[in-house]
Amino acid sequence: MTSLALLAWALEPVRRGWHVFPLRPGDKRPAGHAERLCPGTGRCADGHRKPEQRATTDPDLVTAAWTTQAYNIGIATGPSGLLVVDLDVLKPEEQEGTPDGVESLLALCERAGQTLPPTYQVRTPSGGQHLYFTQSTGTRLHSSAGRLGHHIDTRGWGGYVVAPGSTTPNGAYTVTDESPVAPLPAWLVDQLSERPKPDPHTVMTPVRDGTKAAQVALERECAIVRSAIEGGGQGKKGRNSTLHESTCKVARFVAWGNISRSTVEEAIQAAGESTGLSAAECTTTIRSAMAWILTHATPREAT
């Protein structure tokens, strides 16, 4: 896409009052230097300016930037007063039956007895979805990963989204719903509000139900869940992925009649919540994993 075509796309969010900044051409990463390479001169004379700080609603500055280079477009969600719900698709290596972002969000709404209002939506090149909402005055929700559910991230303060009109080697970001941007529902504000850090010394009550093998498996998987950290790192899975995988492993014992479903769900739920995941998110992930295993486990596996 040409610089002039991208300029037109860049001016559209500015017209809405949203703060934009350049991304590398054909890429999702911000243009300009990284903080570790900051020269400390020019616009960074008083310290490195991150993309959120550089983002602007000045059409003259936007025009000057995009007429020199075919930049992709980033929207700084926090300064723009936005909270964008990012629904991801499954990764190729993920286990069959793992919920994607859309399924996780539908399950969250069903369990909460709530629906989402129509709002502005963008489809990503991978097939994911960005649902745009406005943050109410007085709230300052930051970006999150997996807090609402498996494969659901949010972009608020400290984050950004790639705007429509931008392209990558995998395709373009396209608007799929032109509805006005709706206010973020209060029940989601509550879900995303900061909570006290969990007590790292939480002790799990020993399992008293089921065969010895099932008890040992449940206690082992609960320990694995409790040790998970947000976003994973160093080769480890994130909290929600760990919760889903561990639930699947123990659910087989439920399918074989070695331990009760309620015992497993109660213990895994407590382990998941101890990592800082919300109760709603844990329940969605656990029920999804449990339902899949109970449907597909075969009696032959019990041997």
PDB file of C-alpha atoms in Angstrom:
ATOM      1  CA  MET A   1       0.000   0.000   0.000  1.00  0.00           C
ATOM      2  CA  THR A   2       1.294   3.501  -0.838  1.00  0.00           C
ATOM      3  CA  SER A   3       2.181   6.191   1.683  1.00  0.00           C
ATOM      4  CA  LEU A   4      -0.800   8.307   0.587  1.00  0.00           C
ATOM      5  CA  ALA A   5      -3.212   5.399   1.006  1.00  0.00           C
ATOM      6  CA  LEU A   6      -1.853   4.666   4.468  1.00  0.00           C
ATOM      7  CA  LEU A   7      -2.005   8.379   5.304  1.00  0.00           C
ATOM      8  CA  ALA A   8      -5.750   8.287   4.639  1.00  0.00           C
ATOM      9  CA  TRP A   9      -6.090   5.330   6.979  1.00  0.00           C
ATOM     10  CA  ALA A  10      -3.919   7.042   9.617  1.00  0.00           C
ATOM     11  CA  LEU A  11      -6.073  10.178   9.567  1.00  0.00           C
ATOM     12  CA  GLU A  12      -9.252   8.158  10.200  1.00  0.00           C
ATOM     13  CA  PRO A  13      -8.459   7.309  13.858  1.00  0.00           C
ATOM     14  CA  VAL A  14      -7.200  10.878  14.321  1.00  0.00           C
ATOM     15  CA  ARG A  15     -10.634  12.059  13.188  1.00  0.00           C
ATOM     16  CA  ARG A  16     -12.078   9.944  15.987  1.00  0.00           C
ATOM     17  CA  GLY A  17      -9.755  11.577  18.504  1.00  0.00           C
ATOM     18  CA  TRP A  18      -7.479   8.552  18.823  1.00  0.00           C
ATOM     19  CA  HIS A  19      -3.728   8.886  19.263  1.00  0.00           C
ATOM     20  CA  VAL A  20      -1.651   7.296  16.496  1.00  0.00           C
ATOM     21  CA  PHE A  21       2.037   6.616  15.890  1.00  0.00           C
ATOM     22  CA  PRO A  22       4.007   4.951  13.072  1.00  0.00           C
ATOM     23  CA  LEU A  23       4.691   1.224  12.949  1.00  0.00           C
ATOM     24  CA  ARG A  24       7.383  -0.248  10.740  1.00  0.00           C
ATOM     25  CA  PRO A  25       6.207  -0.705   7.148  1.00  0.00           C
ATOM     26  CA  GLY A  26       4.542  -4.103   6.766  1.00  0.00           C
ATOM     27  CA  ASP A  27       5.121  -4.877  10.449  1.00  0.00           C
ATOM     28  CA  LYS A  28       3.421  -4.669  13.863  1.00  0.00           C
ATOM     29  CA  ARG A  29       6.418  -3.218  15.688  1.00  0.00           C
ATOM     30  CA  PRO A  30       6.785   0.510  16.416  1.00  0.00           C
ATOM     31  CA  ALA A  31       8.994   2.528  14.091  1.00  0.00           C
ATOM     32  CA  GLY A  32      11.990   4.325  15.552  1.00  0.00           C
ATOM     33  CA  HIS A  33      14.678   3.187  17.977  1.00  0.00           C
ATOM     34  CA  ALA A  34      14.288   0.855  20.936  1.00  0.00           C
ATOM     35  CA  GLU A  35      14.786   2.166  24.465  1.00  0.00           C
ATOM     36  CA  ARG A  36      18.105   0.345  24.853  1.00  0.00           C
ATOM     37  CA  LEU A  37      19.397   2.154  21.738  1.00  0.00           C
ATOM     38  CA  CYS A  38      18.032   5.588  22.649  1.00  0.00           C
ATOM     39  CA  PRO A  39      20.564   8.313  21.766  1.00  0.00           C
ATOM     40  CA  GLY A  40      19.143  10.705  24.345  1.00  0.00           C
ATOM     41  CA  THR A  41      18.916  13.491  21.784  1.00  0.00           C
ATOM     42  CA  GLY A  42      16.192  15.201  19.775  1.00  0.00           C
ATOM     43  CA  ARG A  43      12.717  14.260  21.002  1.00  0.00           C
ATOM     44  CA  CYS A  44      14.382  11.983  23.590  1.00  0.00           C
ATOM     45  CA  ALA A  45      16.595  14.710  25.062  1.00  0.00           C
ATOM     46  CA  ASP A  46      14.672  14.488  28.350  1.00  0.00           C
ATOM     47  CA  GLY A  47      14.498  10.694  28.319  1.00  0.00           C
ATOM     48  CA  HIS A  48      13.348   7.981  25.961  1.00  0.00           C
ATOM     49  CA  ARG A  49       9.873   8.580  24.572  1.00  0.00           C
ATOM     50  CA  LYS A  50       7.891   5.385  24.169  1.00  0.00           C
ATOM     51  CA  PRO A  51       5.271   4.983  21.420  1.00  0.00           C
ATOM     52  CA  GLU A  52       2.454   5.812  23.845  1.00  0.00           C
ATOM     53  CA  GLN A  53       4.181   9.121  24.599  1.00  0.00           C
ATOM     54  CA  ARG A  54       4.880   9.846  20.940  1.00  0.00           C
ATOM     55  CA  ALA A  55       1.346   9.130  19.751  1.00  0.00           C
ATOM     56  CA  THR A  56      -0.523  12.185  18.469  1.00  0.00           C
ATOM     57  CA  THR A  57      -3.889  13.467  17.270  1.00  0.00           C
ATOM     58  CA  ASP A  58      -2.273  16.322  15.315  1.00  0.00           C
ATOM     59  CA  PRO A  59      -3.173  15.793  11.632  1.00  0.00           C
ATOM     60  CA  ASP A  60      -0.225  17.915  10.500  1.00  0.00           C
ATOM     61  CA  LEU A  61       2.267  15.709  12.332  1.00  0.00           C
ATOM     62  CA  VAL A  62       0.557  12.590  11.000  1.00  0.00           C
ATOM     63  CA  THR A  63       0.654  13.940   7.454  1.00  0.00           C
ATOM     64  CA  ALA A  64       4.341  14.839   7.753  1.00  0.00           C
ATOM     65  CA  ALA A  65       5.201  11.311   8.934  1.00  0.00           C
ATOM     66  CA  TRP A  66       3.134   9.281   6.497  1.00  0.00           C
ATOM     67  CA  THR A  67       4.085  11.242   3.402  1.00  0.00           C
ATOM     68  CA  THR A  68       7.712  10.246   3.945  1.00  0.00           C
ATOM     69  CA  GLN A  69       7.228   6.527   4.549  1.00  0.00           C
ATOM     70  CA  ALA A  70       4.538   3.846   4.083  1.00  0.00           C
ATOM     71  CA  TYR A  71       4.194   3.222   7.801  1.00  0.00           C
ATOM     72  CA  ASN A  72       1.663   0.875   9.301  1.00  0.00           C
ATOM     73  CA  ILE A  73      -0.546   2.526  11.908  1.00  0.00           C
ATOM     74  CA  GLY A  74      -0.516   2.031  15.654  1.00  0.00           C
ATOM     75  CA  ILE A  75      -3.249   3.313  17.980  1.00  0.00           C
ATOM     76  CA  ALA A  76      -2.120   4.041  21.549  1.00  0.00           C
ATOM     77  CA  THR A  77      -5.168   2.702  23.370  1.00  0.00           C
ATOM     78  CA  GLY A  78      -4.668   4.344  26.768  1.00  0.00           C
ATOM     79  CA  PRO A  79      -4.364   7.994  25.646  1.00  0.00           C
ATOM     80  CA  SER A  80      -7.196   7.333  23.175  1.00  0.00           C
ATOM     81  CA  GLY A  81      -9.548   6.355  26.011  1.00  0.00           C
ATOM     82  CA  LEU A  82      -9.914   2.860  24.574  1.00  0.00           C
ATOM     83  CA  LEU A  83      -9.944  -0.678  25.907  1.00  0.00           C
ATOM     84  CA  VAL A  84      -9.591  -3.139  23.030  1.00  0.00           C
ATOM     85  CA  VAL A  85     -10.450  -6.797  23.603  1.00  0.00           C
ATOM     86  CA  ASP A  86      -8.100  -8.923  21.493  1.00  0.00           C
ATOM     87  CA  LEU A  87      -9.499 -12.378  20.630  1.00  0.00           C
ATOM     88  CA  ASP A  88      -6.774 -14.691  19.360  1.00  0.00           C
ATOM     89  CA  VAL A  89      -7.056 -17.861  17.288  1.00  0.00           C
ATOM     90  CA  LEU A  90      -5.513 -21.176  18.310  1.00  0.00           C
ATOM     91  CA  LYS A  91      -1.856 -21.847  17.657  1.00  0.00           C
ATOM     92  CA  PRO A  92      -1.015 -24.864  15.466  1.00  0.00           C
ATOM     93  CA  GLU A  93       0.637 -26.719  18.354  1.00  0.00           C
ATOM     94  CA  GLU A  94      -2.314 -26.371  20.743  1.00  0.00           C
ATOM     95  CA  GLN A  95      -4.347 -29.380  21.783  1.00  0.00           C
ATOM     96  CA  GLU A  96      -7.599 -30.040  19.953  1.00  0.00           C
ATOM     97  CA  GLY A  97     -10.546 -28.770  21.963  1.00  0.00           C
ATOM     98  CA  THR A  98      -8.668 -25.822  23.452  1.00  0.00           C
ATOM     99  CA  PRO A  99     -10.996 -22.779  23.355  1.00  0.00           C
ATOM    100  CA  ASP A 100      -9.993 -19.888  21.133  1.00  0.00           C
ATOM    101  CA  GLY A 101     -10.618 -16.267  22.061  1.00  0.00           C
ATOM    102  CA  VAL A 102     -14.142 -16.110  20.644  1.00  0.00           C
ATOM    103  CA  GLU A 103     -15.221 -19.295  22.430  1.00  0.00           C
ATOM    104  CA  SER A 104     -13.694 -18.136  25.700  1.00  0.00           C
ATOM    105  CA  LEU A 105     -15.492 -14.791  25.472  1.00  0.00           C
ATOM    106  CA  LEU A 106     -18.836 -16.441  24.689  1.00  0.00           C
ATOM    107  CA  ALA A 107     -18.398 -18.744  27.685  1.00  0.00           C
ATOM    108  CA  LEU A 108     -17.516 -15.777  29.903  1.00  0.00           C
ATOM    109  CA  CYS A 109     -20.658 -13.908  28.806  1.00  0.00           C
ATOM    110  CA  GLU A 110     -22.856 -16.973  29.312  1.00  0.00           C
ATOM    111  CA  ARG A 111     -21.563 -17.621  32.793  1.00  0.00           C
ATOM    112  CA  ALA A 112     -21.944 -13.960  33.773  1.00  0.00           C
ATOM    113  CA  GLY A 113     -25.453 -13.817  32.277  1.00  0.00           C
ATOM    114  CA  GLN A 114     -24.378 -10.842  30.187  1.00  0.00           C
ATOM    115  CA  THR A 115     -24.131  -9.866  26.530  1.00  0.00           C
ATOM    116  CA  LEU A 116     -21.809  -7.494  24.744  1.00  0.00           C
ATOM    117  CA  PRO A 117     -23.211  -4.457  22.926  1.00  0.00           C
ATOM    118  CA  PRO A 118     -22.523  -3.937  19.199  1.00  0.00           C
ATOM    119  CA  THR A 119     -19.245  -2.098  18.791  1.00  0.00           C
ATOM    120  CA  TYR A 120     -16.492  -1.275  16.307  1.00  0.00           C
ATOM    121  CA  GLN A 121     -14.590  -4.422  15.307  1.00  0.00           C
ATOM    122  CA  VAL A 122     -11.456  -5.171  13.305  1.00  0.00           C
ATOM    123  CA  ARG A 123     -10.312  -8.499  11.883  1.00  0.00           C
ATOM    124  CA  THR A 124      -6.594  -9.273  12.115  1.00  0.00           C
ATOM    125  CA  PRO A 125      -4.593 -11.064   9.393  1.00  0.00           C
ATOM    126  CA  SER A 126      -4.472 -14.250  11.505  1.00  0.00           C
ATOM    127  CA  GLY A 127      -8.259 -14.357  11.790  1.00  0.00           C
ATOM    128  CA  GLY A 128      -8.456 -12.875  15.283  1.00  0.00           C
ATOM    129  CA  GLN A 129     -10.717 -10.012  16.288  1.00  0.00           C
ATOM    130  CA  HIS A 130     -10.272  -6.636  17.970  1.00  0.00           C
ATOM    131  CA  LEU A 131     -13.363  -5.373  19.796  1.00  0.00           C
ATOM    132  CA  TYR A 132     -13.104  -1.659  20.568  1.00  0.00           C
ATOM    133  CA  PHE A 133     -14.648  -0.155  23.730  1.00  0.00           C
ATOM    134  CA  THR A 134     -14.284   3.197  25.446  1.00  0.00           C
ATOM    135  CA  GLN A 135     -13.025   3.496  28.997  1.00  0.00           C
ATOM    136  CA  SER A 136     -15.222   5.609  31.225  1.00  0.00           C
ATOM    137  CA  THR A 137     -13.893   8.793  32.797  1.00  0.00           C
ATOM    138  CA  GLY A 138     -12.048   7.972  35.987  1.00  0.00           C
ATOM    139  CA  THR A 139     -11.006   4.459  34.973  1.00  0.00           C
ATOM    140  CA  ARG A 140      -7.490   3.603  33.879  1.00  0.00           C
ATOM    141  CA  LEU A 141      -7.432  -0.013  32.804  1.00  0.00           C
ATOM    142  CA  HIS A 142      -4.064  -1.335  31.691  1.00  0.00           C
ATOM    143  CA  SER A 143      -3.332  -4.025  29.148  1.00  0.00           C
ATOM    144  CA  SER A 144      -3.761  -7.630  30.278  1.00  0.00           C
ATOM    145  CA  ALA A 145      -2.982 -11.114  29.018  1.00  0.00           C
ATOM    146  CA  GLY A 146      -5.436 -13.928  29.672  1.00  0.00           C
ATOM    147  CA  ARG A 147      -7.241 -12.262  32.549  1.00  0.00           C
ATOM    148  CA  LEU A 148     -10.653 -12.585  30.899  1.00  0.00           C
ATOM    149  CA  GLY A 149     -10.060 -16.038  29.464  1.00  0.00           C
ATOM    150  CA  HIS A 150      -7.927 -18.266  27.303  1.00  0.00           C
ATOM    151  CA  HIS A 151      -6.691 -16.433  24.207  1.00  0.00           C
ATOM    152  CA  ILE A 152      -8.269 -13.147  25.356  1.00  0.00           C
ATOM    153  CA  ASP A 153      -5.918 -10.203  25.813  1.00  0.00           C
ATOM    154  CA  THR A 154      -6.809  -6.564  26.318  1.00  0.00           C
ATOM    155  CA  ARG A 155      -5.070  -3.382  25.242  1.00  0.00           C
ATOM    156  CA  GLY A 156      -5.446  -0.306  27.409  1.00  0.00           C
ATOM    157  CA  TRP A 157      -2.867   1.906  29.101  1.00  0.00           C
ATOM    158  CA  GLY A 158       0.624   0.754  28.244  1.00  0.00           C
ATOM    159  CA  GLY A 159      -0.499  -0.955  25.046  1.00  0.00           C
ATOM    160  CA  TYR A 160      -1.501  -0.410  21.453  1.00  0.00           C
ATOM    161  CA  VAL A 161      -3.322  -2.080  18.582  1.00  0.00           C
ATOM    162  CA  VAL A 162      -2.568  -2.178  14.886  1.00  0.00           C
ATOM    163  CA  ALA A 163      -5.132  -0.007  13.097  1.00  0.00           C
ATOM    164  CA  PRO A 164      -7.195  -0.970  10.047  1.00  0.00           C
ATOM    165  CA  GLY A 165      -5.496  -0.282   6.748  1.00  0.00           C
ATOM    166  CA  SER A 166      -2.222  -1.698   8.045  1.00  0.00           C
ATOM    167  CA  THR A 167      -0.856  -4.782   6.322  1.00  0.00           C
ATOM    168  CA  THR A 168       1.608  -7.545   7.154  1.00  0.00           C
ATOM    169  CA  PRO A 169       2.895 -10.465   5.058  1.00  0.00           C
ATOM    170  CA  ASN A 170      -0.100 -12.433   6.412  1.00  0.00           C
ATOM    171  CA  GLY A 171      -2.725  -9.943   5.207  1.00  0.00           C
ATOM    172  CA  ALA A 172      -4.537  -6.760   6.181  1.00  0.00           C
ATOM    173  CA  TYR A 173      -6.328  -5.419   9.233  1.00  0.00           C
ATOM    174  CA  THR A 174      -9.909  -4.823   8.090  1.00  0.00           C
ATOM    175  CA  VAL A 175     -12.991  -3.288   9.689  1.00  0.00           C
ATOM    176  CA  THR A 176     -15.747  -5.890  10.098  1.00  0.00           C
ATOM    177  CA  ASP A 177     -18.256  -3.831  12.107  1.00  0.00           C
ATOM    178  CA  GLU A 178     -18.672  -0.087  11.651  1.00  0.00           C
ATOM    179  CA  SER A 179     -20.834   0.304  14.769  1.00  0.00           C
ATOM    180  CA  PRO A 180     -20.010   3.238  17.052  1.00  0.00           C
ATOM    181  CA  VAL A 181     -17.517   2.327  19.766  1.00  0.00           C
ATOM    182  CA  ALA A 182     -19.526   1.206  22.810  1.00  0.00           C
ATOM    183  CA  PRO A 183     -18.605   1.919  26.434  1.00  0.00           C
ATOM    184  CA  LEU A 184     -16.893  -1.020  28.125  1.00  0.00           C
ATOM    185  CA  PRO A 185     -19.637  -2.819  30.102  1.00  0.00           C
ATOM    186  CA  ALA A 186     -19.403  -2.397  33.867  1.00  0.00           C
ATOM    187  CA  TRP A 187     -19.130  -6.137  34.468  1.00  0.00           C
ATOM    188  CA  LEU A 188     -16.021  -6.259  32.275  1.00  0.00           C
ATOM    189  CA  VAL A 189     -14.587  -3.220  34.051  1.00  0.00           C
ATOM    190  CA  ASP A 190     -14.937  -5.202  37.280  1.00  0.00           C
ATOM    191  CA  GLN A 191     -13.278  -8.258  35.723  1.00  0.00           C
ATOM    192  CA  LEU A 192     -10.319  -6.166  34.551  1.00  0.00           C
ATOM    193  CA  SER A 193      -9.837  -4.030  37.650  1.00  0.00           C
ATOM    194  CA  GLU A 194      -6.628  -4.608  39.554  1.00  0.00           C
ATOM    195  CA  ARG A 195      -6.831  -7.141  42.383  1.00  0.00           C
ATOM    196  CA  PRO A 196      -4.550  -7.728  45.365  1.00  0.00           C
ATOM    197  CA  LYS A 197      -1.582  -9.957  44.637  1.00  0.00           C
ATOM    198  CA  PRO A 198      -2.215 -13.586  45.658  1.00  0.00           C
ATOM    199  CA  ASP A 199      -0.463 -15.036  48.701  1.00  0.00           C
ATOM    200  CA  PRO A 200       2.456 -17.039  47.313  1.00  0.00           C
ATOM    201  CA  HIS A 201       2.386 -19.272  50.420  1.00  0.00           C
ATOM    202  CA  THR A 202      -1.158 -20.584  49.911  1.00  0.00           C
ATOM    203  CA  VAL A 203      -1.334 -24.178  51.130  1.00  0.00           C
ATOM    204  CA  MET A 204      -3.589 -26.646  49.327  1.00  0.00           C
ATOM    205  CA  THR A 205      -5.834 -28.910  51.376  1.00  0.00           C
ATOM    206  CA  PRO A 206      -4.819 -32.547  50.772  1.00  0.00           C
ATOM    207  CA  VAL A 207      -7.118 -34.480  48.439  1.00  0.00           C
ATOM    208  CA  ARG A 208      -9.241 -37.092  50.260  1.00  0.00           C
ATOM    209  CA  ASP A 209     -11.391 -38.383  47.386  1.00  0.00           C
ATOM    210  CA  GLY A 210     -10.395 -40.902  44.706  1.00  0.00           C
ATOM    211  CA  THR A 211      -7.765 -43.528  44.107  1.00  0.00           C
ATOM    212  CA  LYS A 212      -4.180 -42.955  45.178  1.00  0.00           C
ATOM    213  CA  ALA A 213      -3.032 -42.435  41.581  1.00  0.00           C
ATOM    214  CA  ALA A 214      -5.774 -39.868  40.954  1.00  0.00           C
ATOM    215  CA  GLN A 215      -4.966 -38.030  44.183  1.00  0.00           C
ATOM    216  CA  VAL A 216      -1.271 -37.871  43.361  1.00  0.00           C
ATOM    217  CA  ALA A 217      -2.003 -36.666  39.819  1.00  0.00           C
ATOM    218  CA  LEU A 218      -4.359 -33.951  41.057  1.00  0.00           C
ATOM    219  CA  GLU A 219      -1.945 -32.685  43.701  1.00  0.00           C
ATOM    220  CA  ARG A 220       0.916 -32.683  41.176  1.00  0.00           C
ATOM    221  CA  GLU A 221      -1.059 -30.749  38.554  1.00  0.00           C
ATOM    222  CA  CYS A 222      -2.333 -28.253  41.129  1.00  0.00           C
ATOM    223  CA  ALA A 223       1.272 -27.573  42.124  1.00  0.00           C
ATOM    224  CA  ILE A 224       2.157 -27.003  38.468  1.00  0.00           C
ATOM    225  CA  VAL A 225      -0.755 -24.576  38.078  1.00  0.00           C
ATOM    226  CA  ARG A 226       0.194 -22.636  41.210  1.00  0.00           C
ATOM    227  CA  SER A 227       3.746 -22.174  39.906  1.00  0.00           C
ATOM    228  CA  ALA A 228       2.613 -20.718  36.556  1.00  0.00           C
ATOM    229  CA  ILE A 229       3.247 -17.034  35.908  1.00  0.00           C
ATOM    230  CA  GLU A 230       1.475 -14.521  33.671  1.00  0.00           C
ATOM    231  CA  GLY A 231       2.714 -14.743  30.097  1.00  0.00           C
ATOM    232  CA  GLY A 232       4.922 -17.773  30.817  1.00  0.00           C
ATOM    233  CA  GLY A 233       8.524 -17.089  29.824  1.00  0.00           C
ATOM    234  CA  GLN A 234      11.730 -19.142  29.688  1.00  0.00           C
ATOM    235  CA  GLY A 235      10.003 -21.946  27.813  1.00  0.00           C
ATOM    236  CA  LYS A 236       7.048 -22.139  30.193  1.00  0.00           C
ATOM    237  CA  LYS A 237       3.388 -21.770  29.290  1.00  0.00           C
ATOM    238  CA  GLY A 238       1.279 -18.933  30.659  1.00  0.00           C
ATOM    239  CA  ARG A 239      -1.183 -19.343  33.538  1.00  0.00           C
ATOM    240  CA  ASN A 240      -4.251 -20.081  31.453  1.00  0.00           C
ATOM    241  CA  SER A 241      -2.531 -22.526  29.109  1.00  0.00           C
ATOM    242  CA  THR A 242      -1.053 -24.326  32.111  1.00  0.00           C
ATOM    243  CA  LEU A 243      -4.476 -24.462  33.776  1.00  0.00           C
ATOM    244  CA  HIS A 244      -6.056 -25.952  30.643  1.00  0.00           C
ATOM    245  CA  GLU A 245      -3.320 -28.551  30.152  1.00  0.00           C
ATOM    246  CA  SER A 246      -3.303 -29.652  33.797  1.00  0.00           C
ATOM    247  CA  THR A 247      -7.084 -29.928  33.887  1.00  0.00           C
ATOM    248  CA  CYS A 248      -6.994 -32.166  30.803  1.00  0.00           C
ATOM    249  CA  LYS A 249      -4.483 -34.473  32.470  1.00  0.00           C
ATOM    250  CA  VAL A 250      -6.523 -34.922  35.644  1.00  0.00           C
ATOM    251  CA  ALA A 251      -9.876 -35.018  33.830  1.00  0.00           C
ATOM    252  CA  ARG A 252      -8.953 -38.433  32.447  1.00  0.00           C
ATOM    253  CA  PHE A 253      -9.170 -39.822  35.972  1.00  0.00           C
ATOM    254  CA  VAL A 254     -12.670 -38.363  36.220  1.00  0.00           C
ATOM    255  CA  ALA A 255     -13.612 -40.012  32.917  1.00  0.00           C
ATOM    256  CA  TRP A 256     -12.331 -43.361  34.215  1.00  0.00           C
ATOM    257  CA  GLY A 257     -14.280 -43.026  37.488  1.00  0.00           C
ATOM    258  CA  ASN A 258     -11.153 -42.762  39.663  1.00  0.00           C
ATOM    259  CA  ILE A 259     -12.059 -39.419  41.251  1.00  0.00           C
ATOM    260  CA  SER A 260     -15.100 -37.144  41.366  1.00  0.00           C
ATOM    261  CA  ARG A 261     -15.457 -34.231  38.994  1.00  0.00           C
ATOM    262  CA  SER A 262     -16.351 -31.855  41.826  1.00  0.00           C
ATOM    263  CA  THR A 263     -13.160 -32.718  43.715  1.00  0.00           C
ATOM    264  CA  VAL A 264     -10.994 -32.023  40.672  1.00  0.00           C
ATOM    265  CA  GLU A 265     -12.767 -28.814  39.694  1.00  0.00           C
ATOM    266  CA  GLU A 266     -12.663 -27.405  43.234  1.00  0.00           C
ATOM    267  CA  ALA A 267      -8.940 -28.111  43.663  1.00  0.00           C
ATOM    268  CA  ILE A 268      -7.896 -26.907  40.198  1.00  0.00           C
ATOM    269  CA  GLN A 269     -10.074 -23.781  40.591  1.00  0.00           C
ATOM    270  CA  ALA A 270      -8.322 -22.851  43.838  1.00  0.00           C
ATOM    271  CA  ALA A 271      -4.911 -23.430  42.259  1.00  0.00           C
ATOM    272  CA  GLY A 272      -5.802 -21.272  39.254  1.00  0.00           C
ATOM    273  CA  GLU A 273      -7.124 -18.408  41.371  1.00  0.00           C
ATOM    274  CA  SER A 274      -3.959 -18.482  43.502  1.00  0.00           C
ATOM    275  CA  THR A 275      -1.999 -17.330  40.439  1.00  0.00           C
ATOM    276  CA  GLY A 276      -4.104 -14.178  40.105  1.00  0.00           C
ATOM    277  CA  LEU A 277      -6.490 -15.444  37.427  1.00  0.00           C
ATOM    278  CA  SER A 278     -10.095 -14.423  37.998  1.00  0.00           C
ATOM    279  CA  ALA A 279     -12.612 -16.977  39.241  1.00  0.00           C
ATOM    280  CA  ALA A 280     -14.614 -16.551  36.037  1.00  0.00           C
ATOM    281  CA  GLU A 281     -11.601 -17.180  33.823  1.00  0.00           C
ATOM    282  CA  CYS A 282     -10.589 -20.285  35.780  1.00  0.00           C
ATOM    283  CA  THR A 283     -14.099 -21.715  35.599  1.00  0.00           C
ATOM    284  CA  THR A 284     -14.308 -21.174  31.825  1.00  0.00           C
ATOM    285  CA  THR A 285     -10.983 -22.872  31.174  1.00  0.00           C
ATOM    286  CA  ILE A 286     -11.592 -25.768  33.567  1.00  0.00           C
ATOM    287  CA  ARG A 287     -15.066 -26.528  32.246  1.00  0.00           C
ATOM    288  CA  SER A 288     -13.878 -26.389  28.648  1.00  0.00           C
ATOM    289  CA  ALA A 289     -11.006 -28.789  29.297  1.00  0.00           C
ATOM    290  CA  MET A 290     -13.151 -31.095  31.413  1.00  0.00           C
ATOM    291  CA  ALA A 291     -15.934 -31.248  28.816  1.00  0.00           C
ATOM    292  CA  TRP A 292     -13.491 -32.098  26.045  1.00  0.00           C
ATOM    293  CA  ILE A 293     -11.835 -34.955  27.947  1.00  0.00           C
ATOM    294  CA  LEU A 294     -15.121 -36.410  29.222  1.00  0.00           C
ATOM    295  CA  THR A 295     -16.399 -36.448  25.646  1.00  0.00           C
ATOM    296  CA  HIS A 296     -13.322 -37.966  24.024  1.00  0.00           C
ATOM    297  CA  ALA A 297     -11.660 -40.176  26.657  1.00  0.00           C
ATOM    298  CA  THR A 298     -11.959 -43.886  25.846  1.00  0.00           C
ATOM    299  CA  PRO A 299     -12.279 -46.791  28.317  1.00  0.00           C
ATOM    300  CA  ARG A 300      -9.153 -48.378  26.826  1.00  0.00           C
ATOM    301  CA  GLU A 301      -7.093 -45.450  28.114  1.00  0.00           C
ATOM    302  CA  ALA A 302      -7.978 -46.446  31.687  1.00  0.00           C
ATOM    303  CA  THR A 303      -5.823 -49.527  31.385  1.00  0.00           C
TER     304      THR A 303
END
